Amino acid sequence: ILNVEQSPQSLHVQEGDSTNFTCSFPSSNFYALHWYRWETAKSPEALFVMTLNGDEKKKGRISATLNTKEGYSYLYIKGSQPEDSATYLCASRAGNKLTFGGGTRVLVKP
Amino acid sequence: DTAVSQTPKYLVTQMGNDKSIKCEQNLGHDTMYWYKQDSKKFLKIMFSYNNKELIINETVPNRFSPKSPDKAHLNLHINSLELGDSAVYFCASSQAFSGGADTQYFGPGTRLTVL
């Protein structure tokens, strides 16, 4: 994997359902993996930073895991609520540069 | 209190003009960044300054020149604006550059439209 890739690009979730999506990144020269939440017309807001293989972070109903050996991270949203609707960005730090993925746009339907 | 602020929020200008976007952070961070959100909505790093020194300079036309008068400010000056420069530009800051685990805090973005 040469770039940071996120899948799916978008997903619709029914309120109350749980969901997850993926960030894939180059495992070579890896230093850190960031997750951001980006609401329309606002600026990206940091959720998590993870550095170690096997790291797990949690913030309320949102959690993330990290596998640096295979180069992927999952973000989970438990019991989705309409306010969770946003684009979720991941970014990988390799060397001195933070490279962002294209985001997963999540729409939670009431 | 706004942590990372950018001015202006919207900028509409003619091709060929020179314009500046200002960024200020009141977080006491050492490192500041400029990103461009391209047409596919990707955030692409343009520049990074650490303690007023340039540390990242991606392949950006020479018409773009960052200036950091002090640690709390990183301004972006663009000469001879072209249609393709139309985009949203985001400023960000982080505590320190070393390591890379530092969280970046983003400004609200400046939407530049070149006519």
JSON list of C-alpha atoms in Angstrom, two decimals, chain B:
[
{"chain": "B", "resi": 1, "resn": "ASP", "atom": "CA", "xyz": [-11.45, 31.25, 22.67]},
{"chain": "B", "resi": 2, "resn": "THR", "atom": "CA", "xyz": [-10.51, 30.20, 19.17]},
{"chain": "B", "resi": 3, "resn": "ALA", "atom": "CA", "xyz": [-7.47, 27.93, 19.23]},
{"chain": "B", "resi": 4, "resn": "VAL", "atom": "CA", "xyz": [-6.48, 28.17, 15.57]},
{"chain": "B", "resi": 5, "resn": "SER", "atom": "CA", "xyz": [-7.92, 31.05, 13.59]},
{"chain": "B", "resi": 6, "resn": "GLN", "atom": "CA", "xyz": [-7.67, 31.93, 9.92]},
{"chain": "B", "resi": 7, "resn": "THR", "atom": "CA", "xyz": [-8.54, 35.11, 8.07]},
{"chain": "B", "resi": 8, "resn": "PRO", "atom": "CA", "xyz": [-10.29, 35.62, 5.85]},
{"chain": "B", "resi": 9, "resn": "LYS", "atom": "CA", "xyz": [-12.83, 32.81, 5.87]},
{"chain": "B", "resi": 10, "resn": "TYR", "atom": "CA", "xyz": [-13.78, 33.49, 2.27]},
{"chain": "B", "resi": 11, "resn": "LEU", "atom": "CA", "xyz": [-11.64, 35.07, -0.40]},
{"chain": "B", "resi": 12, "resn": "VAL", "atom": "CA", "xyz": [-12.83, 35.78, -3.93]},
{"chain": "B", "resi": 13, "resn": "THR", "atom": "CA", "xyz": [-10.33, 37.31, -6.30]},
{"chain": "B", "resi": 14, "resn": "GLN", "atom": "CA", "xyz": [-9.34, 37.65, -9.92]},
{"chain": "B", "resi": 15, "resn": "MET", "atom": "CA", "xyz": [-6.74, 35.60, -11.74]},
{"chain": "B", "resi": 16, "resn": "GLY", "atom": "CA", "xyz": [-3.30, 37.16, -11.57]},
{"chain": "B", "resi": 17, "resn": "ASN", "atom": "CA", "xyz": [-3.82, 38.88, -8.23]},
{"chain": "B", "resi": 18, "resn": "ASP", "atom": "CA", "xyz": [-1.63, 38.40, -5.16]},
{"chain": "B", "resi": 19, "resn": "LYS", "atom": "CA", "xyz": [-3.35, 37.49, -1.89]},
{"chain": "B", "resi": 20, "resn": "SER", "atom": "CA", "xyz": [-2.49, 36.40, 1.64]},
{"chain": "B", "resi": 21, "resn": "ILE", "atom": "CA", "xyz": [-4.21, 34.16, 4.15]},
{"chain": "B", "resi": 22, "resn": "LYS", "atom": "CA", "xyz": [-3.34, 34.60, 7.80]},
{"chain": "B", "resi": 23, "resn": "CYS", "atom": "CA", "xyz": [-3.21, 31.95, 10.50]},
{"chain": "B", "resi": 24, "resn": "GLU", "atom": "CA", "xyz": [-2.76, 32.38, 14.22]},
{"chain": "B", "resi": 25, "resn": "GLN", "atom": "CA", "xyz": [-2.74, 29.85, 17.04]},
{"chain": "B", "resi": 26, "resn": "ASN", "atom": "CA", "xyz": [-3.02, 30.64, 20.74]},
{"chain": "B", "resi": 27, "resn": "LEU", "atom": "CA", "xyz": [-2.18, 27.14, 21.95]},
{"chain": "B", "resi": 28, "resn": "GLY", "atom": "CA", "xyz": [1.52, 27.77, 22.50]},
{"chain": "B", "resi": 29, "resn": "HIS", "atom": "CA", "xyz": [2.36, 25.15, 19.88]},
{"chain": "B", "resi": 30, "resn": "ASP", "atom": "CA", "xyz": [5.75, 24.97, 18.19]},
{"chain": "B", "resi": 31, "resn": "THR", "atom": "CA", "xyz": [4.66, 23.63, 14.83]},
{"chain": "B", "resi": 32, "resn": "MET", "atom": "CA", "xyz": [2.24, 24.99, 12.25]},
{"chain": "B", "resi": 33, "resn": "TYR", "atom": "CA", "xyz": [1.03, 23.63, 8.91]},
{"chain": "B", "resi": 34, "resn": "TRP", "atom": "CA", "xyz": [-0.78, 24.60, 5.75]},
{"chain": "B", "resi": 35, "resn": "TYR", "atom": "CA", "xyz": [-2.99, 22.07, 3.97]},
{"chain": "B", "resi": 36, "resn": "LYS", "atom": "CA", "xyz": [-4.91, 22.32, 0.73]},
{"chain": "B", "resi": 37, "resn": "GLN", "atom": "CA", "xyz": [-8.17, 20.45, 0.33]},
{"chain": "B", "resi": 38, "resn": "ASP", "atom": "CA", "xyz": [-8.15, 19.38, -3.27]},
{"chain": "B", "resi": 39, "resn": "SER", "atom": "CA", "xyz": [-11.05, 18.79, -5.64]},
{"chain": "B", "resi": 40, "resn": "LYS", "atom": "CA", "xyz": [-11.44, 15.22, -4.40]},
{"chain": "B", "resi": 41, "resn": "LYS", "atom": "CA", "xyz": [-11.70, 16.53, -0.82]},
{"chain": "B", "resi": 42, "resn": "PHE", "atom": "CA", "xyz": [-8.29, 15.15, 0.17]},
{"chain": "B", "resi": 43, "resn": "LEU", "atom": "CA", "xyz": [-6.19, 17.15, 2.63]},
{"chain": "B", "resi": 44, "resn": "LYS", "atom": "CA", "xyz": [-2.71, 17.60, 1.19]},
{"chain": "B", "resi": 45, "resn": "ILE", "atom": "CA", "xyz": [0.19, 19.02, 3.21]},
{"chain": "B", "resi": 46, "resn": "MET", "atom": "CA", "xyz": [1.80, 22.08, 1.67]},
{"chain": "B", "resi": 47, "resn": "PHE", "atom": "CA", "xyz": [4.15, 23.46, 4.30]},
{"chain": "B", "resi": 48, "resn": "SER", "atom": "CA", "xyz": [5.16, 22.97, 7.88]},
{"chain": "B", "resi": 49, "resn": "TYR", "atom": "CA", "xyz": [7.10, 25.30, 10.16]},
{"chain": "B", "resi": 50, "resn": "ASN", "atom": "CA", "xyz": [8.65, 24.39, 13.49]},
{"chain": "B", "resi": 51, "resn": "ASN", "atom": "CA", "xyz": [9.70, 27.33, 15.64]},
{"chain": "B", "resi": 52, "resn": "LYS", "atom": "CA", "xyz": [9.62, 29.62, 12.63]},
{"chain": "B", "resi": 53, "resn": "GLU", "atom": "CA", "xyz": [11.77, 27.27, 10.54]},
{"chain": "B", "resi": 54, "resn": "LEU", "atom": "CA", "xyz": [10.53, 25.57, 7.40]},
{"chain": "B", "resi": 55, "resn": "ILE", "atom": "CA", "xyz": [10.61, 21.78, 7.80]},
{"chain": "B", "resi": 56, "resn": "ILE", "atom": "CA", "xyz": [8.21, 20.51, 5.18]},
{"chain": "B", "resi": 57, "resn": "ASN", "atom": "CA", "xyz": [7.90, 21.97, 1.72]},
{"chain": "B", "resi": 58, "resn": "GLU", "atom": "CA", "xyz": [5.89, 19.75, -0.57]},
{"chain": "B", "resi": 59, "resn": "THR", "atom": "CA", "xyz": [5.85, 20.12, -4.31]},
{"chain": "B", "resi": 60, "resn": "VAL", "atom": "CA", "xyz": [4.03, 23.40, -4.35]},
{"chain": "B", "resi": 61, "resn": "PRO", "atom": "CA", "xyz": [4.43, 26.11, -7.02]},
{"chain": "B", "resi": 62, "resn": "ASN", "atom": "CA", "xyz": [6.87, 28.89, -6.14]},
{"chain": "B", "resi": 63, "resn": "ARG", "atom": "CA", "xyz": [3.92, 31.27, -6.25]},
{"chain": "B", "resi": 64, "resn": "PHE", "atom": "CA", "xyz": [3.06, 29.98, -2.77]},
{"chain": "B", "resi": 65, "resn": "SER", "atom": "CA", "xyz": [5.26, 31.41, -0.05]},
{"chain": "B", "resi": 66, "resn": "PRO", "atom": "CA", "xyz": [4.70, 30.81, 3.65]},
{"chain": "B", "resi": 67, "resn": "LYS", "atom": "CA", "xyz": [5.90, 33.32, 6.19]},
{"chain": "B", "resi": 68, "resn": "SER", "atom": "CA", "xyz": [6.22, 32.77, 9.91]},
{"chain": "B", "resi": 69, "resn": "PRO", "atom": "CA", "xyz": [6.89, 36.05, 11.75]},
{"chain": "B", "resi": 70, "resn": "ASP", "atom": "CA", "xyz": [6.72, 34.21, 15.08]},
{"chain": "B", "resi": 71, "resn": "LYS", "atom": "CA", "xyz": [5.81, 30.84, 16.50]},
{"chain": "B", "resi": 72, "resn": "ALA", "atom": "CA", "xyz": [2.12, 31.72, 16.76]},
{"chain": "B", "resi": 73, "resn": "HIS", "atom": "CA", "xyz": [1.64, 32.82, 13.17]},
{"chain": "B", "resi": 74, "resn": "LEU", "atom": "CA", "xyz": [2.02, 31.17, 9.79]},
{"chain": "B", "resi": 75, "resn": "ASN", "atom": "CA", "xyz": [0.77, 33.19, 6.85]},
{"chain": "B", "resi": 76, "resn": "LEU", "atom": "CA", "xyz": [0.38, 31.99, 3.29]},
{"chain": "B", "resi": 77, "resn": "HIS", "atom": "CA", "xyz": [1.05, 34.38, 0.45]},
{"chain": "B", "resi": 78, "resn": "ILE", "atom": "CA", "xyz": [0.04, 33.46, -3.08]},
{"chain": "B", "resi": 79, "resn": "ASN", "atom": "CA", "xyz": [1.33, 35.35, -6.12]},
{"chain": "B", "resi": 80, "resn": "SER", "atom": "CA", "xyz": [-0.24, 35.46, -9.56]},
{"chain": "B", "resi": 81, "resn": "LEU", "atom": "CA", "xyz": [-3.30, 33.48, -8.59]},
{"chain": "B", "resi": 82, "resn": "GLU", "atom": "CA", "xyz": [-4.56, 30.89, -11.06]},
{"chain": "B", "resi": 83, "resn": "LEU", "atom": "CA", "xyz": [-7.93, 29.23, -11.48]},
{"chain": "B", "resi": 84, "resn": "GLY", "atom": "CA", "xyz": [-6.50, 25.96, -10.16]},
{"chain": "B", "resi": 85, "resn": "ASP", "atom": "CA", "xyz": [-5.65, 27.60, -6.87]},
{"chain": "B", "resi": 86, "resn": "SER", "atom": "CA", "xyz": [-9.33, 27.65, -5.97]},
{"chain": "B", "resi": 87, "resn": "ALA", "atom": "CA", "xyz": [-9.69, 25.38, -2.95]},
{"chain": "B", "resi": 88, "resn": "VAL", "atom": "CA", "xyz": [-10.15, 25.38, 0.79]},
{"chain": "B", "resi": 89, "resn": "TYR", "atom": "CA", "xyz": [-6.91, 26.02, 2.67]},
{"chain": "B", "resi": 90, "resn": "PHE", "atom": "CA", "xyz": [-6.56, 24.80, 6.23]},
{"chain": "B", "resi": 91, "resn": "CYS", "atom": "CA", "xyz": [-4.03, 25.89, 8.78]},
{"chain": "B", "resi": 92, "resn": "ALA", "atom": "CA", "xyz": [-3.14, 23.58, 11.68]},
{"chain": "B", "resi": 93, "resn": "SER", "atom": "CA", "xyz": [-0.80, 23.49, 14.64]},
{"chain": "B", "resi": 94, "resn": "SER", "atom": "CA", "xyz": [0.67, 20.86, 16.92]},
{"chain": "B", "resi": 95, "resn": "GLN", "atom": "CA", "xyz": [2.66, 20.87, 20.14]},
{"chain": "B", "resi": 96, "resn": "ALA", "atom": "CA", "xyz": [5.93, 19.73, 18.61]},
{"chain": "B", "resi": 97, "resn": "PHE", "atom": "CA", "xyz": [7.17, 18.30, 15.37]},
{"chain": "B", "resi": 98, "resn": "SER", "atom": "CA", "xyz": [9.39, 15.55, 16.66]},
{"chain": "B", "resi": 99, "resn": "GLY", "atom": "CA", "xyz": [7.76, 12.17, 16.82]},
{"chain": "B", "resi": 100, "resn": "GLY", "atom": "CA", "xyz": [4.60, 12.67, 14.87]},
{"chain": "B", "resi": 101, "resn": "ALA", "atom": "CA", "xyz": [2.20, 11.47, 17.52]},
{"chain": "B", "resi": 102, "resn": "ASP", "atom": "CA", "xyz": [1.20, 15.04, 18.30]},
{"chain": "B", "resi": 103, "resn": "THR", "atom": "CA", "xyz": [-2.39, 15.86, 17.56]},
{"chain": "B", "resi": 104, "resn": "GLN", "atom": "CA", "xyz": [-2.91, 18.58, 15.00]},
{"chain": "B", "resi": 105, "resn": "TYR", "atom": "CA", "xyz": [-5.50, 21.25, 15.67]},
{"chain": "B", "resi": 106, "resn": "PHE", "atom": "CA", "xyz": [-7.12, 22.72, 12.60]},
{"chain": "B", "resi": 107, "resn": "GLY", "atom": "CA", "xyz": [-8.38, 26.17, 11.79]},
{"chain": "B", "resi": 108, "resn": "PRO", "atom": "CA", "xyz": [-11.80, 26.72, 10.21]},
{"chain": "B", "resi": 109, "resn": "GLY", "atom": "CA", "xyz": [-10.44, 26.89, 6.67]},
{"chain": "B", "resi": 110, "resn": "THR", "atom": "CA", "xyz": [-10.30, 29.63, 4.06]},
{"chain": "B", "resi": 111, "resn": "ARG", "atom": "CA", "xyz": [-12.28, 29.09, 0.89]},
{"chain": "B", "resi": 112, "resn": "LEU", "atom": "CA", "xyz": [-10.38, 30.71, -1.95]},
{"chain": "B", "resi": 113, "resn": "THR", "atom": "CA", "xyz": [-12.19, 31.27, -5.24]},
{"chain": "B", "resi": 114, "resn": "VAL", "atom": "CA", "xyz": [-10.21, 32.53, -8.20]},
{"chain": "B", "resi": 115, "resn": "LEU", "atom": "CA", "xyz": [-12.32, 33.94, -11.05]}
]
